Amino acid sequence: MKSYKISVIICAAGKGERAGFEKNKLLAPLSGAPALWHTLEKFNLPEIDEVIITSSKDDFEEISALASPFGFKVVLGGKTRTDSVKCALSCVTGDIVLVHDGARPYVSREIILNCIQSVKMHGSGICAVKATDTTVCCKEGEIVQRLERNSLYRLQTPQGFFTKDLRLAYERANGEEFTDDSAVYGKYIAPPVIFEGSESNIKLTYKEDFLREIPALSAVGGKVGFGVDTHAFGEGNSVTLAGVKIACKKGLIAHSDGDVIAHAAMDALLSAAGLKDIGHYFPDTDDKYLNADSICMLTQVCKIIRERGYAPSNISITVQAETPRLSPHIENMVENIATACGLTRENCAIAAGTCEGLGFVGKGLGITAYCSVLLKEI
C-alpha cells in the first residue's frame, strides 16, 4: 500500500465568545491545563507527520508556547474559520490533511486513525454521529417540517481529505464562507464520505462544557464558589503567585502579572456571588491592566462581593507546579490572600504540589491553581 505523509490542521484562531470567558476559550483551563493543550496532545501520534495550528495575533505567543513542546507549527489565521483553514493549507506538506476543531479535546486515537483510513479508501473521511432525537425544522417558533431521523447525522471533526483536493476546493470557493470543510469539499469536489464518530467527542462551546469533570459543591448556610486558572510558561526569570514574586527560570504568559492563585480566587469569589468572571471586570483588552497587580484586583473583587451583601467565610487553594519550589513561600502567600479577602489566617489555606511529571503541569509547561470559597451574608 502506498505510503502517505499525514498533516493535521487544528483550528484555534477564534474567540469562542459563547463560552463567556472574555478571551479565547481554548486558553481557558480544562482539567488542569489550557483546553487546547489537551487537543494538541491527542495528535502527538507516530502516525501524524505534521501539525499546523491556526492562531489569532492576540493569542499567538501563548498558543506558540503550548505548541513548542510538541514541535507543532503555529500560523496566523484569518477573520473566519474558512480564512484560517485556507491560510494553514498553504503551509501543509502532507498528502493527506485532517482538519480538527481545537475545541474538541476528547477526540480519540481510534477516531483519528479511522479518519486517515477513510481518506485512503474513499478520498474523504468526515467524523459523524447518528442523530438519536426526533429532529424538526422550525420557523418563528413553530414546527414546519419533521425530518427523517434515520438519515440524519451530526458532523464532528476531524475531517480528512487528500490535500490537493481540499486546496482545489478552497481555491474554487473564492472567499465563500463555510461552517466546516466537508461543505466546501462537497460543493466543489465530490460528496464527502462519513465514518462513525463518538458522543464523547464533544465540542467545548459553553462555559458549562468546561465544568463537566468538576464535582458539584454544596454548603449549608452559605454560597460556594469554585475557580481555576492556568498560565503557560514563556520568557522571564520570575513568577508571581499570591502576590509573592519568586525566582524562576521562566515567566508566565499573561496580560496582568499572571498570578494564577489570585486569579483562581477571584473567579471563585465571583462565581459564588453569581457574578461574571474576572475577564468582565478586568479585560485583557484594557491596557490599564497590563502587568497589573493581581492582589490589588483580588481586593477589588472582595469589595464587589461585599457590595452584593456577601463576604468570604473561608478560602481553600491548591496550586500545582513542577517549578519553582513553593513550600518556602506558602506562609507569605497565605498572608497576602487572607489580607486581601479580609480573612484570618486560620480561614485561608494554600496547598502546593507537583503532578509527578504527568500532563501539562507535570511536563513543566505551566502552572495551575484551583480555589474553592464559602461566602457568608453580611
mmCIF file of C-alpha atoms in Angstrom:
data_model
loop_
_atom_site.group_PDB
_atom_site.id
_atom_site.type_symbol
_atom_site.label_atom_id
_atom_site.label_comp_id
_atom_site.label_asym_id
_atom_site.label_seq_id
_atom_site.Cartn_x
_atom_site.Cartn_y
_atom_site.Cartn_z
ATOM 1 C CA MET A 1 0.000 0.000 0.000
ATOM 2 C CA LYS A 2 1.218 3.499 -0.849
ATOM 3 C CA SER A 3 2.792 5.443 1.987
ATOM 4 C CA TYR A 4 1.194 8.834 2.666
ATOM 5 C CA LYS A 5 2.500 11.774 4.653
ATOM 6 C CA ILE A 6 -0.192 12.875 7.116
ATOM 7 C CA SER A 7 -0.740 16.512 8.103
ATOM 8 C CA VAL A 8 -3.218 17.982 10.589
ATOM 9 C CA ILE A 9 -4.677 21.487 10.818
ATOM 10 C CA ILE A 10 -6.007 22.432 14.245
ATOM 11 C CA CYS A 11 -8.311 25.452 14.212
ATOM 12 C CA ALA A 12 -7.624 27.712 17.208
ATOM 13 C CA ALA A 13 -7.849 31.240 15.798
ATOM 14 C CA GLY A 14 -11.334 32.060 17.073
ATOM 15 C CA LYS A 15 -12.522 33.574 20.346
ATOM 16 C CA GLY A 16 -15.331 31.232 21.363
ATOM 17 C CA GLU A 17 -17.430 34.131 22.644
ATOM 18 C CA ARG A 18 -20.402 31.909 23.541
ATOM 19 C CA ALA A 19 -18.293 30.409 26.347
ATOM 20 C CA GLY A 20 -18.248 33.828 28.030
ATOM 21 C CA PHE A 21 -14.587 33.812 29.108
ATOM 22 C CA GLU A 22 -13.758 37.224 27.613
ATOM 23 C CA LYS A 23 -10.819 35.520 25.862
ATOM 24 C CA ASN A 24 -10.143 32.589 23.577
ATOM 25 C CA LYS A 25 -11.954 29.678 25.228
ATOM 26 C CA LEU A 26 -9.173 27.308 24.114
ATOM 27 C CA LEU A 27 -6.825 29.022 26.570
ATOM 28 C CA ALA A 28 -9.265 28.587 29.461
ATOM 29 C CA PRO A 29 -8.413 25.864 31.995
ATOM 30 C CA LEU A 30 -9.725 22.337 31.493
ATOM 31 C CA SER A 31 -8.623 19.557 33.855
ATOM 32 C CA GLY A 32 -5.521 21.422 34.957
ATOM 33 C CA ALA A 33 -4.291 22.710 31.576
ATOM 34 C CA PRO A 34 -5.453 25.048 28.797
ATOM 35 C CA ALA A 35 -8.157 23.269 26.789
ATOM 36 C CA LEU A 36 -6.081 23.491 23.611
ATOM 37 C CA TRP A 37 -3.193 21.603 25.211
ATOM 38 C CA HIS A 38 -5.385 18.503 25.600
ATOM 39 C CA THR A 39 -6.305 18.677 21.917
ATOM 40 C CA LEU A 40 -2.669 19.022 20.855
ATOM 41 C CA GLU A 41 -1.672 16.057 22.989
ATOM 42 C CA LYS A 42 -4.220 13.832 21.203
ATOM 43 C CA PHE A 43 -2.487 14.462 17.860
ATOM 44 C CA ASN A 44 1.018 13.786 19.171
ATOM 45 C CA LEU A 45 0.949 10.397 17.429
ATOM 46 C CA PRO A 46 3.574 8.464 15.446
ATOM 47 C CA GLU A 47 1.097 8.253 12.556
ATOM 48 C CA ILE A 48 0.983 12.071 12.273
ATOM 49 C CA ASP A 49 3.858 13.723 10.419
ATOM 50 C CA GLU A 50 2.909 17.398 10.733
ATOM 51 C CA VAL A 51 0.572 19.525 12.830
ATOM 52 C CA ILE A 52 -0.247 23.141 11.986
ATOM 53 C CA ILE A 53 -2.239 25.274 14.437
ATOM 54 C CA THR A 54 -4.067 28.441 13.435
ATOM 55 C CA SER A 55 -3.982 31.343 15.883
ATOM 56 C CA SER A 56 -5.100 34.929 16.137
ATOM 57 C CA LYS A 57 -2.444 37.613 16.532
ATOM 58 C CA ASP A 58 -3.539 38.228 20.140
ATOM 59 C CA ASP A 59 -3.074 34.585 21.167
ATOM 60 C CA PHE A 60 -0.025 33.780 19.056
ATOM 61 C CA GLU A 61 2.525 33.898 21.879
ATOM 62 C CA GLU A 62 0.545 31.707 24.253
ATOM 63 C CA ILE A 63 -0.500 29.177 21.618
ATOM 64 C CA SER A 64 3.095 29.010 20.378
ATOM 65 C CA ALA A 65 4.210 28.207 23.939
ATOM 66 C CA LEU A 66 1.700 25.345 24.087
ATOM 67 C CA ALA A 67 2.745 24.027 20.660
ATOM 68 C CA SER A 68 6.501 24.235 21.165
ATOM 69 C CA PRO A 69 7.000 21.086 23.316
ATOM 70 C CA PHE A 70 5.212 19.028 20.662
ATOM 71 C CA GLY A 71 7.192 20.534 17.800
ATOM 72 C CA PHE A 72 3.971 21.748 16.163
ATOM 73 C CA LYS A 73 3.855 24.803 13.887
ATOM 74 C CA VAL A 74 1.638 27.851 14.560
ATOM 75 C CA VAL A 75 0.408 30.143 11.778
ATOM 76 C CA LEU A 76 -1.743 33.249 11.820
ATOM 77 C CA GLY A 77 -5.338 32.535 10.876
ATOM 78 C CA GLY A 78 -7.902 34.791 9.254
ATOM 79 C CA LYS A 79 -11.064 36.533 10.357
ATOM 80 C CA THR A 80 -13.196 33.409 9.815
ATOM 81 C CA ARG A 81 -12.713 29.663 10.111
ATOM 82 C CA THR A 82 -12.716 29.384 6.321
ATOM 83 C CA ASP A 83 -9.973 32.002 6.027
ATOM 84 C CA SER A 84 -7.922 30.291 8.731
ATOM 85 C CA VAL A 85 -8.057 26.844 7.128
ATOM 86 C CA LYS A 86 -7.098 28.338 3.773
ATOM 87 C CA CYS A 87 -4.089 30.062 5.396
ATOM 88 C CA ALA A 88 -2.987 26.823 7.038
ATOM 89 C CA LEU A 89 -3.437 24.818 3.833
ATOM 90 C CA SER A 90 -0.747 26.921 2.177
ATOM 91 C CA CYS A 91 1.738 25.509 4.718
ATOM 92 C CA VAL A 92 0.640 21.855 4.564
ATOM 93 C CA THR A 93 3.237 19.470 3.102
ATOM 94 C CA GLY A 94 1.393 16.167 3.613
ATOM 95 C CA ASP A 95 -0.504 14.097 1.046
ATOM 96 C CA ILE A 96 -3.487 13.777 3.400
ATOM 97 C CA VAL A 97 -4.734 16.555 5.661
ATOM 98 C CA LEU A 98 -7.056 16.280 8.653
ATOM 99 C CA VAL A 99 -8.820 19.422 9.883
ATOM 100 C CA HIS A 100 -9.852 19.428 13.535
ATOM 101 C CA ASP A 101 -11.502 21.899 15.904
ATOM 102 C CA GLY A 102 -9.206 22.921 18.738
ATOM 103 C CA ALA A 103 -12.325 22.880 20.909
ATOM 104 C CA ARG A 104 -12.686 19.078 20.630
ATOM 105 C CA PRO A 105 -10.111 17.824 23.175
ATOM 106 C CA TYR A 106 -11.880 14.491 23.763
ATOM 107 C CA VAL A 107 -11.156 13.090 20.298
ATOM 108 C CA SER A 108 -9.743 9.554 20.473
ATOM 109 C CA ARG A 109 -6.805 7.930 18.730
ATOM 110 C CA GLU A 110 -9.246 5.485 17.145
ATOM 111 C CA ILE A 111 -11.236 8.306 15.546
ATOM 112 C CA ILE A 112 -8.076 9.960 14.204
ATOM 113 C CA LEU A 113 -6.815 6.723 12.648
ATOM 114 C CA ASN A 114 -10.270 5.907 11.235
ATOM 115 C CA CYS A 115 -10.335 9.328 9.592
ATOM 116 C CA ILE A 116 -6.991 8.685 7.903
ATOM 117 C CA GLN A 117 -8.125 5.255 6.737
ATOM 118 C CA SER A 118 -11.366 6.663 5.290
ATOM 119 C CA VAL A 119 -9.402 9.160 3.211
ATOM 120 C CA LYS A 120 -7.127 6.420 1.880
ATOM 121 C CA MET A 121 -10.134 4.281 0.888
ATOM 122 C CA HIS A 122 -12.701 6.882 -0.212
ATOM 123 C CA GLY A 123 -10.892 10.200 -0.715
ATOM 124 C CA SER A 124 -12.540 11.792 2.331
ATOM 125 C CA GLY A 125 -13.419 10.987 5.921
ATOM 126 C CA ILE A 126 -15.989 13.025 7.887
ATOM 127 C CA CYS A 127 -16.437 12.175 11.557
ATOM 128 C CA ALA A 128 -20.180 11.967 12.286
ATOM 129 C CA VAL A 129 -22.647 10.576 14.819
ATOM 130 C CA LYS A 130 -26.163 9.418 14.082
ATOM 131 C CA ALA A 131 -28.987 11.640 15.345
ATOM 132 C CA THR A 132 -30.956 9.928 18.125
ATOM 133 C CA ASP A 133 -33.555 12.615 18.886
ATOM 134 C CA THR A 134 -36.555 13.492 16.780
ATOM 135 C CA THR A 135 -35.433 16.449 14.664
ATOM 136 C CA VAL A 136 -37.608 19.186 13.185
ATOM 137 C CA CYS A 137 -37.381 22.428 11.239
ATOM 138 C CA CYS A 138 -38.993 25.454 12.868
ATOM 139 C CA LYS A 139 -39.979 28.917 11.710
ATOM 140 C CA GLU A 140 -40.835 31.650 14.207
ATOM 141 C CA GLY A 141 -41.125 29.058 16.960
ATOM 142 C CA GLU A 142 -43.463 26.719 15.081
ATOM 143 C CA ILE A 143 -42.632 23.293 13.682
ATOM 144 C CA VAL A 144 -42.924 23.390 9.907
ATOM 145 C CA GLN A 145 -41.222 20.129 8.943
ATOM 146 C CA ARG A 146 -40.278 16.812 10.533
ATOM 147 C CA LEU A 147 -37.017 15.315 9.296
ATOM 148 C CA GLU A 148 -36.347 11.618 8.782
ATOM 149 C CA ARG A 149 -34.213 10.724 11.795
ATOM 150 C CA ASN A 150 -32.672 7.596 10.264
ATOM 151 C CA SER A 151 -30.890 9.647 7.618
ATOM 152 C CA LEU A 152 -29.685 12.445 9.925
ATOM 153 C CA TYR A 153 -26.137 12.757 11.284
ATOM 154 C CA ARG A 154 -24.339 15.364 13.356
ATOM 155 C CA LEU A 155 -20.944 16.228 11.914
ATOM 156 C CA GLN A 156 -17.843 16.442 14.076
ATOM 157 C CA THR A 157 -14.121 16.734 13.419
ATOM 158 C CA PRO A 158 -11.592 15.554 12.365
ATOM 159 C CA GLN A 159 -12.492 15.767 8.705
ATOM 160 C CA GLY A 160 -9.899 14.341 6.324
ATOM 161 C CA PHE A 161 -9.118 14.779 2.618
ATOM 162 C CA PHE A 162 -6.358 14.456 0.087
ATOM 163 C CA THR A 163 -4.560 17.772 0.399
ATOM 164 C CA LYS A 164 -4.657 18.557 -3.318
ATOM 165 C CA ASP A 165 -8.449 18.125 -3.352
ATOM 166 C CA LEU A 166 -9.096 20.365 -0.361
ATOM 167 C CA ARG A 167 -6.774 23.057 -1.731
ATOM 168 C CA LEU A 168 -8.639 22.976 -5.049
ATOM 169 C CA ALA A 169 -11.978 23.235 -3.250
ATOM 170 C CA TYR A 170 -10.863 26.332 -1.344
ATOM 171 C CA GLU A 171 -9.484 27.912 -4.496
ATOM 172 C CA ARG A 172 -12.816 27.371 -6.261
ATOM 173 C CA ALA A 173 -14.719 28.742 -3.255
ATOM 174 C CA ASN A 174 -13.018 32.121 -3.866
ATOM 175 C CA GLY A 175 -13.774 33.628 -0.460
ATOM 176 C CA GLU A 176 -17.174 31.993 0.092
ATOM 177 C CA GLU A 177 -17.753 31.124 3.765
ATOM 178 C CA PHE A 178 -18.438 27.605 5.082
ATOM 179 C CA THR A 179 -19.030 26.251 8.589
ATOM 180 C CA ASP A 180 -16.908 23.146 8.020
ATOM 181 C CA ASP A 181 -14.606 21.591 5.455
ATOM 182 C CA SER A 182 -16.994 18.884 4.291
ATOM 183 C CA ALA A 183 -19.242 21.653 2.942
ATOM 184 C CA VAL A 184 -16.620 23.242 0.693
ATOM 185 C CA TYR A 185 -15.331 19.811 -0.397
ATOM 186 C CA GLY A 186 -18.873 18.607 -1.106
ATOM 187 C CA LYS A 187 -19.727 21.675 -3.168
ATOM 188 C CA TYR A 188 -16.616 21.780 -5.336
ATOM 189 C CA ILE A 189 -15.066 18.278 -5.375
ATOM 190 C CA ALA A 190 -17.326 15.303 -4.515
ATOM 191 C CA PRO A 191 -19.877 14.073 -1.957
ATOM 192 C CA PRO A 192 -17.892 13.525 1.266
ATOM 193 C CA VAL A 193 -17.911 10.124 2.971
ATOM 194 C CA ILE A 194 -18.682 9.849 6.695
ATOM 195 C CA PHE A 195 -17.294 7.463 9.288
ATOM 196 C CA GLU A 196 -18.561 6.775 12.798
ATOM 197 C CA GLY A 197 -17.618 9.296 15.454
ATOM 198 C CA SER A 198 -18.421 9.323 19.165
ATOM 199 C CA GLU A 199 -20.803 11.105 21.521
ATOM 200 C CA SER A 200 -17.820 11.768 23.785
ATOM 201 C CA ASN A 201 -16.098 13.794 21.044
ATOM 202 C CA ILE A 202 -17.931 16.923 22.173
ATOM 203 C CA LYS A 203 -17.093 20.472 21.199
ATOM 204 C CA LEU A 204 -16.445 22.908 24.045
ATOM 205 C CA THR A 205 -18.964 25.656 23.331
ATOM 206 C CA TYR A 206 -20.370 26.981 26.606
ATOM 207 C CA LYS A 207 -18.788 27.551 29.995
ATOM 208 C CA GLU A 208 -20.604 24.559 31.486
ATOM 209 C CA ASP A 209 -18.796 22.308 28.995
ATOM 210 C CA PHE A 210 -15.566 23.149 30.842
ATOM 211 C CA LEU A 211 -17.062 22.079 34.180
ATOM 212 C CA ARG A 212 -18.108 18.542 33.212
ATOM 213 C CA GLU A 213 -15.395 16.907 35.304
ATOM 214 C CA ILE A 214 -15.685 19.199 38.339
ATOM 215 C CA PRO A 215 -17.737 17.649 41.156
ATOM 216 C CA ALA A 216 -20.743 19.582 42.437
ATOM 217 C CA LEU A 217 -20.199 21.549 45.640
ATOM 218 C CA SER A 218 -22.791 22.282 48.258
ATOM 219 C CA ALA A 219 -22.904 24.091 51.578
ATOM 220 C CA VAL A 220 -25.452 24.824 54.277
ATOM 221 C CA GLY A 221 -25.971 28.483 55.108
ATOM 222 C CA GLY A 222 -23.583 29.856 52.520
ATOM 223 C CA LYS A 223 -22.736 30.195 48.855
ATOM 224 C CA VAL A 224 -19.971 28.068 47.394
ATOM 225 C CA GLY A 225 -17.757 29.097 44.503
ATOM 226 C CA PHE A 226 -15.082 27.329 42.506
ATOM 227 C CA GLY A 227 -12.337 28.900 40.403
ATOM 228 C CA VAL A 228 -9.412 27.656 38.360
ATOM 229 C CA ASP A 229 -6.692 29.410 36.391
ATOM 230 C CA THR A 230 -3.814 28.241 34.213
ATOM 231 C CA HIS A 231 -0.930 30.082 32.588
ATOM 232 C CA ALA A 232 1.761 28.705 30.305
ATOM 233 C CA PHE A 233 5.446 29.404 30.808
ATOM 234 C CA GLY A 234 7.147 31.875 28.486
ATOM 235 C CA GLU A 235 10.021 34.307 28.699
ATOM 236 C CA GLY A 236 11.090 35.708 32.062
ATOM 237 C CA ASN A 237 13.026 34.931 35.223
ATOM 238 C CA SER A 238 10.325 35.040 37.902
ATOM 239 C CA VAL A 239 6.666 34.268 38.618
ATOM 240 C CA THR A 240 4.208 35.994 40.930
ATOM 241 C CA LEU A 241 1.969 33.720 42.992
ATOM 242 C CA ALA A 242 -0.441 35.028 45.626
ATOM 243 C CA GLY A 243 1.396 38.337 45.427
ATOM 244 C CA VAL A 244 4.809 36.797 46.126
ATOM 245 C CA LYS A 245 7.484 37.251 43.457
ATOM 246 C CA ILE A 246 9.527 34.046 43.159
ATOM 247 C CA ALA A 247 12.676 33.478 41.131
ATOM 248 C CA CYS A 248 12.115 31.032 38.296
ATOM 249 C CA LYS A 249 13.868 30.035 35.074
ATOM 250 C CA LYS A 250 10.758 31.119 33.139
ATOM 251 C CA GLY A 251 7.912 33.623 33.457
ATOM 252 C CA LEU A 252 4.190 33.152 32.904
ATOM 253 C CA ILE A 253 2.491 34.482 29.785
ATOM 254 C CA ALA A 254 -0.265 36.879 30.828
ATOM 255 C CA HIS A 255 -1.699 40.354 30.322
ATOM 256 C CA SER A 256 -1.510 41.106 34.041
ATOM 257 C CA ASP A 257 1.161 39.696 36.371
ATOM 258 C CA GLY A 258 -0.014 36.122 35.671
ATOM 259 C CA ASP A 259 -0.822 35.356 39.309
ATOM 260 C CA VAL A 260 -2.793 32.116 38.836
ATOM 261 C CA ILE A 261 -3.540 31.806 42.563
ATOM 262 C CA ALA A 262 -5.096 35.258 42.822
ATOM 263 C CA HIS A 263 -6.970 34.739 39.550
ATOM 264 C CA ALA A 264 -8.444 31.409 40.685
ATOM 265 C CA ALA A 265 -9.533 33.055 43.952
ATOM 266 C CA MET A 266 -11.155 35.944 42.068
ATOM 267 C CA ASP A 267 -13.157 33.625 39.815
ATOM 268 C CA ALA A 268 -14.240 31.507 42.797
ATOM 269 C CA LEU A 269 -15.493 34.575 44.671
ATOM 270 C CA LEU A 270 -17.316 35.987 41.669
ATOM 271 C CA SER A 271 -18.940 32.671 40.764
ATOM 272 C CA ALA A 272 -20.142 32.151 44.356
ATOM 273 C CA ALA A 273 -21.852 35.541 44.219
ATOM 274 C CA GLY A 274 -23.423 34.710 40.848
ATOM 275 C CA LEU A 275 -21.372 37.340 39.005
ATOM 276 C CA LYS A 276 -19.409 37.270 35.744
ATOM 277 C CA ASP A 277 -15.791 36.119 35.650
ATOM 278 C CA ILE A 278 -12.675 38.270 36.021
ATOM 279 C CA GLY A 279 -12.448 38.878 32.283
ATOM 280 C CA HIS A 280 -15.575 41.010 32.565
ATOM 281 C CA TYR A 281 -14.218 43.215 35.348
ATOM 282 C CA PHE A 282 -10.563 43.257 34.278
ATOM 283 C CA PRO A 283 -10.499 42.668 30.478
ATOM 284 C CA ASP A 284 -7.155 41.805 28.914
ATOM 285 C CA THR A 285 -8.007 44.230 26.112
ATOM 286 C CA ASP A 286 -7.632 47.143 28.530
ATOM 287 C CA ASP A 287 -4.075 48.476 28.858
ATOM 288 C CA LYS A 288 -4.968 49.648 32.353
ATOM 289 C CA TYR A 289 -4.496 46.051 33.476
ATOM 290 C CA LEU A 290 -1.238 45.425 31.610
ATOM 291 C CA ASN A 291 1.165 43.913 34.193
ATOM 292 C CA ALA A 292 -1.446 44.728 36.849
ATOM 293 C CA ASP A 293 -1.023 43.630 40.466
ATOM 294 C CA SER A 294 -3.483 40.751 40.875
ATOM 295 C CA ILE A 295 -3.632 41.069 44.659
ATOM 296 C CA CYS A 296 -4.995 44.600 44.161
ATOM 297 C CA MET A 297 -7.558 43.165 41.740
ATOM 298 C CA LEU A 298 -8.469 40.471 44.292
ATOM 299 C CA THR A 299 -9.055 43.205 46.867
ATOM 300 C CA GLN A 300 -11.309 44.962 44.363
ATOM 301 C CA VAL A 301 -13.261 41.735 43.767
ATOM 302 C CA CYS A 302 -13.863 41.367 47.511
ATOM 303 C CA LYS A 303 -15.212 44.916 47.516
ATOM 304 C CA ILE A 304 -17.597 43.991 44.689
ATOM 305 C CA ILE A 305 -18.694 40.910 46.652
ATOM 306 C CA ARG A 306 -19.363 42.970 49.760
ATOM 307 C CA GLU A 307 -21.485 45.403 47.762
ATOM 308 C CA ARG A 308 -23.670 42.378 46.955
ATOM 309 C CA GLY A 309 -24.059 41.625 50.668
ATOM 310 C CA TYR A 310 -21.506 38.836 50.986
ATOM 311 C CA ALA A 311 -18.013 38.288 52.370
ATOM 312 C CA PRO A 312 -15.640 35.316 52.252
ATOM 313 C CA SER A 313 -16.011 32.916 55.163
ATOM 314 C CA ASN A 314 -13.101 30.710 54.212
ATOM 315 C CA ILE A 315 -10.948 30.014 51.180
ATOM 316 C CA SER A 316 -9.010 26.918 50.122
ATOM 317 C CA ILE A 317 -6.466 26.924 47.278
ATOM 318 C CA THR A 318 -4.376 24.208 45.653
ATOM 319 C CA VAL A 319 -1.587 25.156 43.254
ATOM 320 C CA GLN A 320 0.193 22.662 41.012
ATOM 321 C CA ALA A 321 3.685 23.442 39.701
ATOM 322 C CA GLU A 322 6.809 21.443 38.924
ATOM 323 C CA THR A 323 8.844 24.623 39.231
ATOM 324 C CA PRO A 324 9.579 26.805 41.133
ATOM 325 C CA ARG A 325 9.650 25.246 44.609
ATOM 326 C CA LEU A 326 6.777 26.838 46.514
ATOM 327 C CA SER A 327 6.952 25.497 50.073
ATOM 328 C CA PRO A 328 9.284 28.281 51.367
ATOM 329 C CA HIS A 329 6.762 30.890 50.201
ATOM 330 C CA ILE A 330 3.446 29.406 51.390
ATOM 331 C CA GLU A 331 3.214 31.442 54.596
ATOM 332 C CA ASN A 332 3.664 34.737 52.747
ATOM 333 C CA MET A 333 1.157 33.628 50.128
ATOM 334 C CA VAL A 334 -1.446 32.804 52.771
ATOM 335 C CA GLU A 335 -0.909 36.161 54.465
ATOM 336 C CA ASN A 336 -1.411 38.050 51.182
ATOM 337 C CA ILE A 337 -4.586 36.177 50.206
ATOM 338 C CA ALA A 338 -6.059 36.377 53.709
ATOM 339 C CA THR A 339 -5.388 40.117 53.926
ATOM 340 C CA ALA A 340 -6.911 40.799 50.504
ATOM 341 C CA CYS A 341 -10.021 38.778 51.390
ATOM 342 C CA GLY A 342 -10.400 40.102 54.936
ATOM 343 C CA LEU A 343 -9.892 36.656 56.480
ATOM 344 C CA THR A 344 -7.906 35.352 59.412
ATOM 345 C CA ARG A 345 -5.018 33.083 58.508
ATOM 346 C CA GLU A 346 -6.926 30.169 60.056
ATOM 347 C CA ASN A 347 -9.630 30.553 57.395
ATOM 348 C CA CYS A 348 -7.261 30.658 54.439
ATOM 349 C CA ALA A 349 -5.242 27.679 53.213
ATOM 350 C CA ILE A 350 -2.883 27.170 50.298
ATOM 351 C CA ALA A 351 -1.507 23.749 49.381
ATOM 352 C CA ALA A 352 1.178 23.226 46.739
ATOM 353 C CA GLY A 353 2.124 20.100 44.853
ATOM 354 C CA THR A 354 3.507 18.735 41.615
ATOM 355 C CA CYS A 355 1.927 16.417 39.048
ATOM 356 C CA GLU A 356 4.711 13.834 39.263
ATOM 357 C CA GLY A 357 5.825 14.545 35.715
ATOM 358 C CA LEU A 358 2.347 13.946 34.255
ATOM 359 C CA GLY A 359 0.305 16.187 31.999
ATOM 360 C CA PHE A 360 0.612 19.890 31.218
ATOM 361 C CA VAL A 361 1.905 20.902 34.646
ATOM 362 C CA GLY A 362 3.985 17.764 35.137
ATOM 363 C CA LYS A 363 5.914 18.400 31.941
ATOM 364 C CA GLY A 364 6.865 21.860 33.206
ATOM 365 C CA LEU A 365 4.758 23.767 30.685
ATOM 366 C CA GLY A 366 2.878 25.989 33.126
ATOM 367 C CA ILE A 367 1.163 26.413 36.495
ATOM 368 C CA THR A 368 -2.455 25.738 37.507
ATOM 369 C CA ALA A 369 -4.353 26.829 40.612
ATOM 370 C CA TYR A 370 -7.729 25.690 41.957
ATOM 371 C CA CYS A 371 -9.783 27.547 44.543
ATOM 372 C CA SER A 372 -12.997 26.929 46.470
ATOM 373 C CA VAL A 373 -14.622 29.545 48.674
ATOM 374 C CA LEU A 374 -17.570 29.840 51.022
ATOM 375 C CA LEU A 375 -19.392 33.180 51.200
ATOM 376 C CA LYS A 376 -21.455 34.355 54.145
ATOM 377 C CA GLU A 377 -24.115 37.039 54.253
ATOM 378 C CA ILE A 378 -23.100 40.302 55.919
#
